[in-house]
mmCIF file of C-alpha atoms and ligand atoms in Angstrom:
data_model
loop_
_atom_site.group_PDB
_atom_site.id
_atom_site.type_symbol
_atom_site.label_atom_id
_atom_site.label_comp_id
_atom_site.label_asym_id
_atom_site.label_seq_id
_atom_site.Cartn_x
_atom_site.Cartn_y
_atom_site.Cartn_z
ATOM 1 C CA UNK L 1 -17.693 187.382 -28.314
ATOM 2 C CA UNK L 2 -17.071 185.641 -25.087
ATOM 3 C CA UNK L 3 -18.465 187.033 -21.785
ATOM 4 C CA UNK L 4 -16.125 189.185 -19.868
ATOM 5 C CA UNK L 5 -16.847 186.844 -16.643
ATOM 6 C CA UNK L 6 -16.060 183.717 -18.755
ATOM 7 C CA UNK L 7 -11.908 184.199 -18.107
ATOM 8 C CA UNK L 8 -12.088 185.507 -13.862
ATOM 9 C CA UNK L 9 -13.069 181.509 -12.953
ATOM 10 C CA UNK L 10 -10.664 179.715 -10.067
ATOM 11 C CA UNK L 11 -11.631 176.118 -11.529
ATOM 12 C CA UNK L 12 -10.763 173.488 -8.277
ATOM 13 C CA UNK L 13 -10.521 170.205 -9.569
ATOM 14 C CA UNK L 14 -10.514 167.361 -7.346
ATOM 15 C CA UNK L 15 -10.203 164.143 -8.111
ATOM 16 C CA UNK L 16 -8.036 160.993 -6.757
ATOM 17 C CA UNK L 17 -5.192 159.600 -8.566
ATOM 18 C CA UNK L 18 -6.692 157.786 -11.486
ATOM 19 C CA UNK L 19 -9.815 159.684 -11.655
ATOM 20 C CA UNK L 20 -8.629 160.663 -15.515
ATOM 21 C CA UNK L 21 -8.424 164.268 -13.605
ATOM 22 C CA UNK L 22 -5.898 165.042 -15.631
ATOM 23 C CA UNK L 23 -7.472 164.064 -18.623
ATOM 24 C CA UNK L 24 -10.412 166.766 -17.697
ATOM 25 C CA UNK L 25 -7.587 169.631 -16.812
ATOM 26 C CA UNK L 26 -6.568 169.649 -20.211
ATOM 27 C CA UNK L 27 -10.281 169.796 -21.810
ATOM 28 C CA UNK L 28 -11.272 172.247 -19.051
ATOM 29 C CA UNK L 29 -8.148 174.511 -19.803
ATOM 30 C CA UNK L 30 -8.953 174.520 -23.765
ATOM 31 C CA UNK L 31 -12.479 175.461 -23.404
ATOM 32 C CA UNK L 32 -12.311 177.761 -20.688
ATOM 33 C CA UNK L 33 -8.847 179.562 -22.021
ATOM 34 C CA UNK L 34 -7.257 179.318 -18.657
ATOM 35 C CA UNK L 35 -4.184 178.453 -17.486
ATOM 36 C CA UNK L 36 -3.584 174.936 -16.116
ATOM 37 C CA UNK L 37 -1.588 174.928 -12.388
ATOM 38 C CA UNK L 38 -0.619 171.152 -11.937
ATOM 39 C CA UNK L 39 1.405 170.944 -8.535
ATOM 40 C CA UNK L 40 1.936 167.004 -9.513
ATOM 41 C CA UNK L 41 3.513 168.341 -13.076
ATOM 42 C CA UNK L 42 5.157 171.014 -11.493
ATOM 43 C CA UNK L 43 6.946 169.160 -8.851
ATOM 44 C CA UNK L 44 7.951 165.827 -11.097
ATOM 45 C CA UNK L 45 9.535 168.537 -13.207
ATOM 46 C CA UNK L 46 11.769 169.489 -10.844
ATOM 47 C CA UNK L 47 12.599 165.598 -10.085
ATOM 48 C CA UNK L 48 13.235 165.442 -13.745
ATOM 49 C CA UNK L 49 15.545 168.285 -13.614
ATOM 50 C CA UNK L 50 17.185 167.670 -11.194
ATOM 51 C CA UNK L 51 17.696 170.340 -9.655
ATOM 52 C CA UNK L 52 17.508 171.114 -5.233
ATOM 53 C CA UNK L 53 13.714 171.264 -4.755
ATOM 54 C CA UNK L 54 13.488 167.787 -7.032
ATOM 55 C CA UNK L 55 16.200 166.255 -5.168
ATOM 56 C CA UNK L 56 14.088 167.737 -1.716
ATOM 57 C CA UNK L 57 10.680 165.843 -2.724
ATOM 58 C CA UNK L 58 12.127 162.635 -5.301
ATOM 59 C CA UNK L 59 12.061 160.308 -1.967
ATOM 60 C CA UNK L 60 8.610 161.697 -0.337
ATOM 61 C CA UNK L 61 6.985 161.382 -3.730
ATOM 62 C CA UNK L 62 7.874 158.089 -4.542
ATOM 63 C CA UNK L 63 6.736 156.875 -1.371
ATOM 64 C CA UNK L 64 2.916 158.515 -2.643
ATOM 65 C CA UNK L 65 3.027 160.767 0.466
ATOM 66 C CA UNK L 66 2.326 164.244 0.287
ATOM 67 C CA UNK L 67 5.040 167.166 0.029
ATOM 68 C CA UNK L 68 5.306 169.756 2.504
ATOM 69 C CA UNK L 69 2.590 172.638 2.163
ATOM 70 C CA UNK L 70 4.979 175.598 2.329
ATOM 71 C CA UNK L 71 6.838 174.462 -0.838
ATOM 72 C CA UNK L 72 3.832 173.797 -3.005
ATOM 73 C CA UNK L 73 2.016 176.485 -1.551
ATOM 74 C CA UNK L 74 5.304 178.816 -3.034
ATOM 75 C CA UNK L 75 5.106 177.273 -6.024
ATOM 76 C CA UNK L 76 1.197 178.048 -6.501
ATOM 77 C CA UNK L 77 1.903 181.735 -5.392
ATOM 78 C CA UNK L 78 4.498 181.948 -8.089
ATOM 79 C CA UNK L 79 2.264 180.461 -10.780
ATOM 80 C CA UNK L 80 -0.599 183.168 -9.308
ATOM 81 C CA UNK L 81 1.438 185.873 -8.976
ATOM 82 C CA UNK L 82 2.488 185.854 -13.110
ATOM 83 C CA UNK L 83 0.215 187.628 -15.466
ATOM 84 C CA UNK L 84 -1.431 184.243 -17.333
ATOM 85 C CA UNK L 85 -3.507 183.758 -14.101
ATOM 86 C CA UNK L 86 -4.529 187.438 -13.849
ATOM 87 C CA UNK L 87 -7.713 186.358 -15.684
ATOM 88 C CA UNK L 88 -8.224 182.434 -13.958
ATOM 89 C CA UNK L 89 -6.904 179.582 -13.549
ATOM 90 C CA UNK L 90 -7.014 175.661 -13.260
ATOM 91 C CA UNK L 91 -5.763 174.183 -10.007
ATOM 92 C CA UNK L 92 -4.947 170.558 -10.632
ATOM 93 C CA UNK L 93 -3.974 168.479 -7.525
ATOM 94 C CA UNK L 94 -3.861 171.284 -5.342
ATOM 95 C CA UNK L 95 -5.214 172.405 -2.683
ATOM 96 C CA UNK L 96 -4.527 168.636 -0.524
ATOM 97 C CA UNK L 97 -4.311 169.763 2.965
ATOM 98 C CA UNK L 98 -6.393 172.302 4.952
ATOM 99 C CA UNK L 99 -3.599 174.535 5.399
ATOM 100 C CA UNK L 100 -3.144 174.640 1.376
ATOM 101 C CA UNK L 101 -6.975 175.228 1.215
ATOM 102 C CA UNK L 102 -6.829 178.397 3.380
ATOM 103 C CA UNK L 103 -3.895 179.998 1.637
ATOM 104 C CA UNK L 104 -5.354 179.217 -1.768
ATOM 105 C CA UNK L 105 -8.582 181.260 -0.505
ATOM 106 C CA UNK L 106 -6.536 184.137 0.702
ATOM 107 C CA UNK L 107 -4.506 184.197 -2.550
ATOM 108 C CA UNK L 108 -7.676 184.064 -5.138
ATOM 109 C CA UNK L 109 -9.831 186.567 -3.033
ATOM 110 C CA UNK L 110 -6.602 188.966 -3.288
ATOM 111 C CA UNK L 111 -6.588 188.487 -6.876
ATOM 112 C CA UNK L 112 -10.965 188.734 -7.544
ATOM 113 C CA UNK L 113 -11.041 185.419 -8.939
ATOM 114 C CA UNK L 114 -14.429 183.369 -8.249
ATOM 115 C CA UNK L 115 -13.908 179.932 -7.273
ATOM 116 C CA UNK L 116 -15.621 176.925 -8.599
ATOM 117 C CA UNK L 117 -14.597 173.333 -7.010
ATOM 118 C CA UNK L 118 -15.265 170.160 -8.594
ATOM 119 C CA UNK L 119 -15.301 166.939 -7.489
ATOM 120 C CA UNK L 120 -14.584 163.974 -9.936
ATOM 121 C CA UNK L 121 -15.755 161.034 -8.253
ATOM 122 C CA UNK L 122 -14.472 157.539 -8.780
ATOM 123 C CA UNK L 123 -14.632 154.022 -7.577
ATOM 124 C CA UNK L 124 -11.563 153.032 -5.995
ATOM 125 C CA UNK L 125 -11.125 149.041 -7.624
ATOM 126 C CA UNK L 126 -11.578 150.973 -10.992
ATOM 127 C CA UNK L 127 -8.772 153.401 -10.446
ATOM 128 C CA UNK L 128 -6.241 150.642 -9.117
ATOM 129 C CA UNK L 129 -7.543 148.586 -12.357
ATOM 130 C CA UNK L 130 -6.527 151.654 -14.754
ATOM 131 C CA UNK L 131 -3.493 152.940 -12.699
ATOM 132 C CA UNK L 132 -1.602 149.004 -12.686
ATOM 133 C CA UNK L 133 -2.380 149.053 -16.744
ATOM 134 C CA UNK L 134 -0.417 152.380 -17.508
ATOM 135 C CA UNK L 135 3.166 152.600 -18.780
ATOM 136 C CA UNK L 136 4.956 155.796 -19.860
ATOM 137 C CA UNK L 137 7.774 155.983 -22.031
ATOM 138 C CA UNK L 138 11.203 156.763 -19.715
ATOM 139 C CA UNK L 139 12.858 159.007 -22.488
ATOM 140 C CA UNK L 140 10.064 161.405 -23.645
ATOM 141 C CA UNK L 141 6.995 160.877 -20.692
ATOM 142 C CA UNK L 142 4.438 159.990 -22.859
ATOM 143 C CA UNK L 143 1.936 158.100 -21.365
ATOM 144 C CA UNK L 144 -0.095 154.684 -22.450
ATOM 145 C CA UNK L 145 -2.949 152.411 -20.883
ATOM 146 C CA UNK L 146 -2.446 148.655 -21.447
ATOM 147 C CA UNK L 147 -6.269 148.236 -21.928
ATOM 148 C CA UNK L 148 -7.392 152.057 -23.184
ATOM 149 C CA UNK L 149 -4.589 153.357 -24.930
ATOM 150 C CA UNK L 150 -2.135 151.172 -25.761
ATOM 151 C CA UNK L 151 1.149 151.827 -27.847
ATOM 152 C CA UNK L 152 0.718 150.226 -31.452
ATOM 153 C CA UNK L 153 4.423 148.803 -30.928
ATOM 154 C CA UNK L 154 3.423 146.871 -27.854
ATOM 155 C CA UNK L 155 6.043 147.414 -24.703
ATOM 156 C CA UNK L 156 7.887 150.224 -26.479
ATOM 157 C CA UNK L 157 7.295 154.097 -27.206
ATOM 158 C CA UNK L 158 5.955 155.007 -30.350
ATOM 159 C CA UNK L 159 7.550 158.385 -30.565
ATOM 160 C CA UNK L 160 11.239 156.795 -30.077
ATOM 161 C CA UNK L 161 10.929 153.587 -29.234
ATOM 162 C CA UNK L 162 12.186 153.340 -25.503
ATOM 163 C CA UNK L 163 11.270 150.398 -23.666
ATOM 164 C CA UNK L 164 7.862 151.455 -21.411
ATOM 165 C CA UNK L 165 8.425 150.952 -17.963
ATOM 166 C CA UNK L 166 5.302 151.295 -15.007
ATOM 167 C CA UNK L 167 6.050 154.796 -13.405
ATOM 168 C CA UNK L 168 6.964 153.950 -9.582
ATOM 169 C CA UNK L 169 4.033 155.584 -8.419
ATOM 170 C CA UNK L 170 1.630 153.465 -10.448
ATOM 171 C CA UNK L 171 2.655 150.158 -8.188
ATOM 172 C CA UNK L 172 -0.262 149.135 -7.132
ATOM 173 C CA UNK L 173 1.171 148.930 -3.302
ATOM 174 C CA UNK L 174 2.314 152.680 -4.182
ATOM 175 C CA UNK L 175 -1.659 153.269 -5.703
ATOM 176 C CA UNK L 176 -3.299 152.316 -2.494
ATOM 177 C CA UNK L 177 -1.070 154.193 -0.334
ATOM 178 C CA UNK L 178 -2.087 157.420 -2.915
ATOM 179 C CA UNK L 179 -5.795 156.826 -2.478
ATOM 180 C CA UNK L 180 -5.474 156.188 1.449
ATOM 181 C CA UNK L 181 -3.800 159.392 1.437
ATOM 182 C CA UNK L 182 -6.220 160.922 -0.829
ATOM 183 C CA UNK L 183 -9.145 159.781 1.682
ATOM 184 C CA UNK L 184 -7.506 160.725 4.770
ATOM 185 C CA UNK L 185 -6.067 164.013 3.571
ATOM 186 C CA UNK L 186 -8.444 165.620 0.988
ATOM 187 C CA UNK L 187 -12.130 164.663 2.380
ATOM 188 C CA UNK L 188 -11.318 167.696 5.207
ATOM 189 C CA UNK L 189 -10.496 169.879 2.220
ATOM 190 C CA UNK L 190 -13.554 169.062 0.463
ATOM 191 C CA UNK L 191 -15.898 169.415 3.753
ATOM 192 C CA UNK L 192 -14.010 172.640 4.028
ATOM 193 C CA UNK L 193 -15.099 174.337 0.237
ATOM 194 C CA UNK L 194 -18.377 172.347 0.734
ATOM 195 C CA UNK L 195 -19.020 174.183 3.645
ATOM 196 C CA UNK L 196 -17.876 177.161 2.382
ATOM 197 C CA UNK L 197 -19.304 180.110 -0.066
ATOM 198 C CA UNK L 198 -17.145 178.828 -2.931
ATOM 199 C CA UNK L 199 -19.866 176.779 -5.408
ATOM 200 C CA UNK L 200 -19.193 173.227 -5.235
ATOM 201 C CA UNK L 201 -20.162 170.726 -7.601
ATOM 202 C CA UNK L 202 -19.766 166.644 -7.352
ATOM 203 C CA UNK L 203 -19.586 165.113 -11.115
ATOM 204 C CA UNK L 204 -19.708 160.882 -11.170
ATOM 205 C CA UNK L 205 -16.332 160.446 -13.388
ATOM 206 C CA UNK L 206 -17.047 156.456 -14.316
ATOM 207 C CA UNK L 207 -19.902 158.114 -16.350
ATOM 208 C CA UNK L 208 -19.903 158.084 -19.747
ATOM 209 C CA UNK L 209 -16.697 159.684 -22.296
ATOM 210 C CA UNK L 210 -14.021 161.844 -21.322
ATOM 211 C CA UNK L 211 -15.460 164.458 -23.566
ATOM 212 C CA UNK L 212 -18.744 163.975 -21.515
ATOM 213 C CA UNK L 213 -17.518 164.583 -18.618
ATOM 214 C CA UNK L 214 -15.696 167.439 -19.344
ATOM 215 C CA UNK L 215 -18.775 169.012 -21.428
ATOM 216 C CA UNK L 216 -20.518 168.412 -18.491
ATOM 217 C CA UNK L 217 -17.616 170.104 -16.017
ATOM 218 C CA UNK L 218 -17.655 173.261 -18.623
ATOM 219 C CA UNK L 219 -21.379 173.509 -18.620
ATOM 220 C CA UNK L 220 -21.294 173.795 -14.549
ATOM 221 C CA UNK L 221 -18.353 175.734 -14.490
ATOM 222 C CA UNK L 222 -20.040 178.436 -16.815
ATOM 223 C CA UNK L 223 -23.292 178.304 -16.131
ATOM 224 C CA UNK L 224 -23.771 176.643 -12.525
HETATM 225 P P1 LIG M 301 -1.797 162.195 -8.721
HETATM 226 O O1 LIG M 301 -2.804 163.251 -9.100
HETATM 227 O O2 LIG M 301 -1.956 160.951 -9.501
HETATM 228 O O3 LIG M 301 -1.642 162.050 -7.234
HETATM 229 P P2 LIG M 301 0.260 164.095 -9.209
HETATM 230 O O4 LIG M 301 1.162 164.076 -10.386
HETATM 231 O O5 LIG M 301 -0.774 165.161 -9.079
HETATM 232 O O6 LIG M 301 -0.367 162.667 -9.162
HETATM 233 O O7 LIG M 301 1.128 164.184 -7.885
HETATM 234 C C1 LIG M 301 2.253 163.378 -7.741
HETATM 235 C C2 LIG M 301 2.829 163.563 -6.356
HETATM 236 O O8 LIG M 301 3.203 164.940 -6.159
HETATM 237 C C3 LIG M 301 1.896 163.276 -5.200
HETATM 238 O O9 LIG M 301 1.833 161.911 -4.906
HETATM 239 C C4 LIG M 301 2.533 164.098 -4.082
HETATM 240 O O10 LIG M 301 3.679 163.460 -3.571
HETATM 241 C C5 LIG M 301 2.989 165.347 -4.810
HETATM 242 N N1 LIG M 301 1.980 166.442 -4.793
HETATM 243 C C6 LIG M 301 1.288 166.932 -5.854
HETATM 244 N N2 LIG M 301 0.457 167.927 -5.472
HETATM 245 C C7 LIG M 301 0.627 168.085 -4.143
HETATM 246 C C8 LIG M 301 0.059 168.931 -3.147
HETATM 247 N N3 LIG M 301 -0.894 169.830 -3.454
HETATM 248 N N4 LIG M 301 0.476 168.809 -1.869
HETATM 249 C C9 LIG M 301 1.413 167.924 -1.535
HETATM 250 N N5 LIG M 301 1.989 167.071 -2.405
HETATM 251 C C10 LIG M 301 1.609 167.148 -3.698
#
Protein backbone atom coordinates (compact mmCIF):
# COMPACT_ATOMS: atom_id res chain seq x y z
CA UNK A 1 0.00 0.00 0.00
CA UNK A 2 1.46 3.33 -0.78
CA UNK A 3 2.04 5.94 1.99
CA UNK A 4 -0.70 8.40 2.44
CA UNK A 5 2.09 11.33 2.13
CA UNK A 6 3.39 9.73 -1.13
CA UNK A 7 0.38 11.67 -3.39
CA UNK A 8 0.39 15.56 -1.24
CA UNK A 9 4.08 16.29 -3.14
CA UNK A 10 4.31 19.88 -5.23
CA UNK A 11 7.25 18.35 -7.48
CA UNK A 12 9.18 21.83 -9.04
CA UNK A 13 11.11 20.84 -11.83
CA UNK A 14 13.57 23.08 -13.24
CA UNK A 15 15.51 22.61 -15.89
CA UNK A 16 16.57 24.74 -19.18
CA UNK A 17 15.30 24.01 -22.52
CA UNK A 18 17.04 20.85 -23.56
CA UNK A 19 17.75 19.59 -20.20
CA UNK A 20 15.50 16.28 -21.32
CA UNK A 21 13.16 17.99 -18.44
CA UNK A 22 10.51 16.85 -20.11
CA UNK A 23 11.69 13.56 -20.53
CA UNK A 24 11.91 13.36 -16.45
CA UNK A 25 8.14 14.98 -16.09
CA UNK A 26 6.78 12.09 -17.65
CA UNK A 27 8.86 9.37 -15.50
CA UNK A 28 8.31 11.54 -12.40
CA UNK A 29 4.44 11.74 -13.10
CA UNK A 30 4.21 7.73 -13.60
CA UNK A 31 5.97 6.89 -10.50
CA UNK A 32 4.75 9.40 -8.29
CA UNK A 33 0.87 9.18 -9.69
CA UNK A 34 0.63 12.88 -10.04
CA UNK A 35 -0.58 15.03 -12.38
CA UNK A 36 1.79 16.68 -14.88
CA UNK A 37 1.18 20.85 -15.23
CA UNK A 38 3.32 21.77 -18.39
CA UNK A 39 2.77 25.65 -18.99
CA UNK A 40 5.04 25.08 -22.35
CA UNK A 41 2.33 22.16 -23.41
CA UNK A 42 -0.37 24.07 -22.22
CA UNK A 43 0.26 27.23 -24.01
CA UNK A 44 1.53 25.59 -27.60
CA UNK A 45 -1.88 23.98 -27.32
CA UNK A 46 -3.60 26.89 -27.52
CA UNK A 47 -1.23 28.06 -30.59
CA UNK A 48 -2.26 24.82 -32.08
CA UNK A 49 -5.82 25.56 -31.60
CA UNK A 50 -6.01 28.40 -32.49
CA UNK A 51 -7.96 29.90 -30.56
CA UNK A 52 -7.52 33.98 -28.73
CA UNK A 53 -4.99 33.19 -25.97
CA UNK A 54 -2.80 31.13 -28.85
CA UNK A 55 -3.16 33.84 -31.23
CA UNK A 56 -2.13 36.35 -27.88
CA UNK A 57 1.32 34.38 -27.20
CA UNK A 58 2.14 32.57 -31.08
CA UNK A 59 4.49 35.81 -31.78
CA UNK A 60 6.14 36.16 -28.09
CA UNK A 61 6.79 32.45 -28.12
CA UNK A 62 8.39 32.12 -31.22
CA UNK A 63 10.64 34.80 -30.48
CA UNK A 64 11.79 32.29 -27.12
CA UNK A 65 10.71 35.16 -24.81
CA UNK A 66 8.66 34.60 -21.96
CA UNK A 67 4.70 35.10 -21.80
CA UNK A 68 3.15 37.40 -19.51
CA UNK A 69 2.85 36.06 -15.78
CA UNK A 70 -0.84 36.85 -15.27
CA UNK A 71 -1.89 34.52 -18.13
CA UNK A 72 0.18 31.53 -17.16
CA UNK A 73 -0.24 32.19 -13.69
CA UNK A 74 -4.40 31.74 -14.65
CA UNK A 75 -3.75 28.92 -16.38
CA UNK A 76 -1.77 27.17 -13.36
CA UNK A 77 -4.66 28.27 -10.96
CA UNK A 78 -7.08 26.56 -13.25
CA UNK A 79 -5.04 23.36 -13.51
CA UNK A 80 -4.77 23.69 -9.33
CA UNK A 81 -8.01 24.54 -8.71
CA UNK A 82 -9.50 20.98 -10.51
CA UNK A 83 -9.70 17.93 -8.38
CA UNK A 84 -6.54 15.79 -10.14
CA UNK A 85 -4.17 18.20 -8.24
CA UNK A 86 -6.07 17.93 -4.92
CA UNK A 87 -3.51 15.22 -4.04
CA UNK A 88 -0.03 16.86 -5.98
CA UNK A 89 1.20 17.81 -8.75
CA UNK A 90 4.14 18.23 -11.33
CA UNK A 91 4.99 21.78 -12.34
CA UNK A 92 6.91 21.63 -15.58
CA UNK A 93 8.34 24.98 -16.86
CA UNK A 94 6.69 26.94 -14.41
CA UNK A 95 7.31 28.96 -12.02
CA UNK A 96 9.97 31.40 -14.54
CA UNK A 97 9.70 34.72 -12.98
CA UNK A 98 9.67 35.80 -9.30
CA UNK A 99 6.28 37.02 -9.49
CA UNK A 100 5.12 33.37 -10.77
CA UNK A 101 7.24 31.94 -7.85
CA UNK A 102 5.30 33.89 -5.17
CA UNK A 103 1.84 33.12 -6.47
CA UNK A 104 2.72 29.46 -6.93
CA UNK A 105 3.67 29.52 -3.03
CA UNK A 106 0.48 31.18 -2.06
CA UNK A 107 -1.56 28.77 -4.23
CA UNK A 108 0.16 25.30 -2.89
CA UNK A 109 0.23 26.47 0.84
CA UNK A 110 -3.71 27.17 0.30
CA UNK A 111 -4.07 23.80 -0.99
CA UNK A 112 -1.44 21.74 1.93
CA UNK A 113 0.71 20.55 -0.70
CA UNK A 114 4.58 20.21 0.30
CA UNK A 115 6.88 21.46 -2.19
CA UNK A 116 9.92 19.79 -3.49
CA UNK A 117 12.11 21.79 -6.26
CA UNK A 118 14.52 20.23 -8.45
CA UNK A 119 17.06 21.41 -10.38
CA UNK A 120 18.22 19.47 -13.57
CA UNK A 121 21.44 20.82 -14.40
CA UNK A 122 22.97 20.90 -17.83
CA UNK A 123 25.83 22.15 -19.87
CA UNK A 124 24.78 24.69 -22.19
CA UNK A 125 27.02 23.48 -25.69
CA UNK A 126 25.29 20.06 -24.93
CA UNK A 127 21.77 21.37 -24.96
CA UNK A 128 22.30 23.57 -28.22
CA UNK A 129 24.02 20.19 -29.64
CA UNK A 130 20.67 18.11 -28.81
CA UNK A 131 18.12 20.97 -29.39
CA UNK A 132 19.66 21.78 -33.39
CA UNK A 133 19.36 17.69 -33.91
CA UNK A 134 15.51 17.45 -33.09
CA UNK A 135 12.70 17.40 -35.66
CA UNK A 136 9.01 16.81 -34.91
CA UNK A 137 6.56 15.66 -37.23
CA UNK A 138 4.15 18.92 -38.36
CA UNK A 139 0.89 16.74 -38.62
CA UNK A 140 0.83 14.62 -35.39
CA UNK A 141 3.84 16.45 -32.94
CA UNK A 142 5.77 13.61 -32.42
CA UNK A 143 9.09 14.30 -31.68
CA UNK A 144 12.69 12.78 -33.00
CA UNK A 145 16.54 13.44 -32.27
CA UNK A 146 18.77 13.25 -35.38
CA UNK A 147 21.55 11.57 -33.25
CA UNK A 148 19.32 9.84 -30.17
CA UNK A 149 16.17 9.04 -31.59
CA UNK A 150 15.92 9.15 -34.96
CA UNK A 151 12.84 8.21 -37.24
CA UNK A 152 13.57 4.74 -39.02
CA UNK A 153 12.20 6.51 -42.34
CA UNK A 154 14.86 9.18 -42.22
CA UNK A 155 13.32 12.98 -42.76
CA UNK A 156 9.73 11.77 -42.49
CA UNK A 157 7.22 10.71 -39.58
CA UNK A 158 6.85 7.26 -38.88
CA UNK A 159 3.33 7.41 -37.64
CA UNK A 160 2.08 9.14 -41.08
CA UNK A 161 4.75 9.99 -42.89
CA UNK A 162 4.80 13.93 -42.92
CA UNK A 163 7.88 15.51 -43.88
CA UNK A 164 9.85 16.49 -40.28
CA UNK A 165 10.51 19.95 -40.10
CA UNK A 166 12.94 21.72 -37.00
CA UNK A 167 10.24 23.31 -34.64
CA UNK A 168 10.98 27.26 -34.83
CA UNK A 169 12.01 27.33 -31.43
CA UNK A 170 14.74 24.73 -31.84
CA UNK A 171 16.85 27.36 -34.24
CA UNK A 172 19.75 27.46 -32.73
CA UNK A 173 19.68 31.55 -32.82
CA UNK A 174 16.06 30.91 -31.20
CA UNK A 175 18.01 28.16 -28.54
CA UNK A 176 20.42 30.71 -27.27
CA UNK A 177 18.00 33.38 -26.88
CA UNK A 178 15.88 30.46 -24.62
CA UNK A 179 18.88 29.70 -22.45
CA UNK A 180 19.88 33.55 -22.08
CA UNK A 181 16.47 33.93 -20.96
CA UNK A 182 16.56 30.93 -18.88
CA UNK A 183 19.83 32.41 -17.07
CA UNK A 184 18.65 35.81 -16.69
CA UNK A 185 15.10 34.99 -15.67
CA UNK A 186 15.05 31.71 -13.64
CA UNK A 187 18.48 31.87 -11.49
CA UNK A 188 16.32 34.66 -9.17
CA UNK A 189 13.62 32.01 -8.98
CA UNK A 190 15.92 29.39 -7.97
CA UNK A 191 17.88 31.72 -5.30
CA UNK A 192 14.36 32.45 -4.23
CA UNK A 193 13.14 28.43 -3.32
CA UNK A 194 16.86 27.93 -2.40
CA UNK A 195 16.55 30.39 0.08
CA UNK A 196 13.41 29.43 1.06
CA UNK A 197 11.78 26.51 3.43
CA UNK A 198 10.69 24.56 0.34
CA UNK A 199 13.50 21.44 0.07
CA UNK A 200 15.62 21.99 -2.81
CA UNK A 201 17.60 19.55 -4.53
CA UNK A 202 20.30 20.11 -7.58
CA UNK A 203 20.54 16.68 -9.76
CA UNK A 204 23.63 16.79 -12.64
CA UNK A 205 21.24 15.81 -15.78
CA UNK A 206 24.40 14.89 -18.33
CA UNK A 207 24.73 11.96 -15.81
CA UNK A 208 24.09 8.75 -16.72
CA UNK A 209 20.30 7.31 -18.41
CA UNK A 210 17.15 9.00 -18.43
CA UNK A 211 15.81 6.29 -16.24
CA UNK A 212 18.76 7.18 -13.85
CA UNK A 213 18.07 10.29 -13.48
CA UNK A 214 14.66 10.06 -12.89
CA UNK A 215 15.20 7.02 -10.29
CA UNK A 216 17.37 9.26 -8.77
CA UNK A 217 14.69 12.46 -8.87
CA UNK A 218 11.95 9.83 -7.33
CA UNK A 219 14.28 8.62 -4.68
CA UNK A 220 14.81 12.48 -3.46
CA UNK A 221 11.46 13.40 -4.05
CA UNK A 222 10.21 10.53 -1.66
CA UNK A 223 12.62 10.12 0.60
CA UNK A 224 14.83 13.45 0.71
P1 LIG B 1 11.14 24.85 -23.01
O1 LIG B 1 10.99 24.11 -21.70
O2 LIG B 1 11.98 24.12 -23.98
O3 LIG B 1 11.43 26.31 -22.83
P2 LIG B 1 8.30 24.96 -23.19
O4 LIG B 1 7.48 24.14 -24.11
O5 LIG B 1 8.26 24.70 -21.72
O6 LIG B 1 9.76 24.87 -23.75
O7 LIG B 1 7.92 26.49 -23.35
C1 LIG B 1 7.76 27.03 -24.63
C2 LIG B 1 7.51 28.51 -24.52
O8 LIG B 1 6.32 28.76 -23.75
C3 LIG B 1 8.57 29.32 -23.79
O9 LIG B 1 9.65 29.64 -24.63
C4 LIG B 1 7.77 30.54 -23.35
O10 LIG B 1 7.56 31.43 -24.42
C5 LIG B 1 6.43 29.94 -22.97
N1 LIG B 1 6.33 29.58 -21.53
C6 LIG B 1 6.24 28.33 -21.01
N2 LIG B 1 6.16 28.38 -19.66
C7 LIG B 1 6.19 29.68 -19.31
C8 LIG B 1 6.16 30.40 -18.08
N3 LIG B 1 6.10 29.76 -16.90
N4 LIG B 1 6.22 31.75 -18.11
C9 LIG B 1 6.29 32.41 -19.26
N5 LIG B 1 6.34 31.81 -20.47
C10 LIG B 1 6.29 30.46 -20.50
Amino acid sequence: MPAPSEAHFAVILFGPPGSGKGTQAKMLQESLGIPHISTGDMLWEHVEAMDSLGEEVRAVMREGKLVPDEVVNRLVEEQLSGPDAATGVLLDGYPRTIQQAEKLVRMLELRGLEQVVIHLKVDYNKVIDRLSGRRQCPRCGTLYNLESNPSRVAGVCERDGAPLVVREDDREAVVRRRLQAYDEQTSPVLQYFARGPQRFYEVDGNEGPPEAIGAKICRLVRDG
